[in-house]
Each structure stands twice: as C-alpha cells, then as structure tokens.
XYZ file of C-alpha atoms in Angstrom:
75
model
C -164.579 54.118 16.512
C -167.016 54.843 13.676
C -169.896 53.598 15.840
C -168.901 56.168 18.456
C -168.975 58.927 15.822
C -172.363 57.741 14.560
C -173.799 57.698 18.083
C -172.531 61.250 18.717
C -173.908 62.439 15.371
C -177.312 60.890 16.066
C -177.466 62.594 19.479
C -176.597 66.058 18.156
C -178.651 65.977 14.934
C -181.732 68.206 14.956
C -185.000 66.839 13.648
C -186.381 69.090 10.907
C -189.652 70.856 11.631
C -192.440 69.762 9.308
C -194.521 72.569 7.812
C -197.761 72.303 5.861
C -199.209 74.443 3.085
C -200.515 77.704 4.497
C -198.151 77.890 7.502
C -196.451 81.233 8.139
C -192.654 81.138 8.549
C -189.723 83.495 9.122
C -186.336 83.078 7.406
C -183.080 83.535 9.300
C -181.136 86.453 7.838
C -177.481 85.675 7.016
C -176.461 89.348 7.352
C -175.787 89.777 11.061
C -175.732 93.572 10.799
C -179.414 93.616 9.846
C -182.422 92.117 11.566
C -182.202 88.447 12.577
C -185.173 87.242 10.545
C -186.949 88.095 7.281
C -190.611 87.578 6.723
C -193.290 86.539 7.400
C -193.749 84.273 4.399
C -196.346 81.616 3.579
C -195.624 77.972 2.660
C -197.077 77.544 -0.841
C -195.934 73.994 -1.596
C -194.149 71.179 0.250
C -191.267 69.550 -1.680
C -189.289 66.382 -0.848
C -186.243 66.424 1.470
C -187.513 69.153 3.842
C -187.733 71.863 1.166
C -190.593 74.306 0.725
C -191.818 76.844 -1.828
C -192.400 80.083 0.054
C -194.178 83.220 -1.099
C -195.137 86.633 0.240
C -198.259 87.032 2.307
C -200.753 89.244 0.470
C -200.891 91.973 3.115
C -197.172 91.907 4.015
C -195.018 92.134 0.877
C -191.454 93.257 1.705
C -190.298 94.283 -1.795
C -191.838 95.533 -5.021
C -191.227 92.147 -6.659
C -193.301 89.345 -5.066
C -191.230 86.538 -3.553
C -191.862 82.985 -4.781
C -188.829 80.773 -4.159
C -187.645 77.402 -2.823
C -186.264 77.337 0.701
C -184.780 74.482 2.742
C -184.857 73.966 6.492
C -181.237 75.093 6.826
C -182.067 78.634 5.639
C-alpha cells in the first residue's frame, strides 16, 4: 500500500523551477482580495533547497523600505 502512495505522490509532485542570479520573479500574494502577484523582484542570491534571496529592482521599488528577503519556491 505504501508503494501505491509513493507512486501517486511522485506523479503529482511538481518539480521546482530553477532560477539564477539576475532573474526577475513575481511572488504570489496570499491576500486574495488584493492583486494575485507582487513584484517584480530580482534574484540576488541562490540558496540551497530551492530558496532565493530576492530584492527590489532599482526602477520598480514598491515601498519606501527596500525589500531584501529570503523566499522559497512555495511562496
């Protein structure tokens, strides 16, 4: 039975998209009443386990405080 569960899990699991330094990304917004995505942001550093340091793009800063944070693929 566990082999059946593993086979189903392997079929439905999404492969994480690999980004490189300098790529522009959008972040899915968790508030459904607002816009669907936030951004654009720039990948500043690639971390292990599909995590990335993202920062504001120079010409497109959304807030007064510049963003520089860690984000995972699930966000």
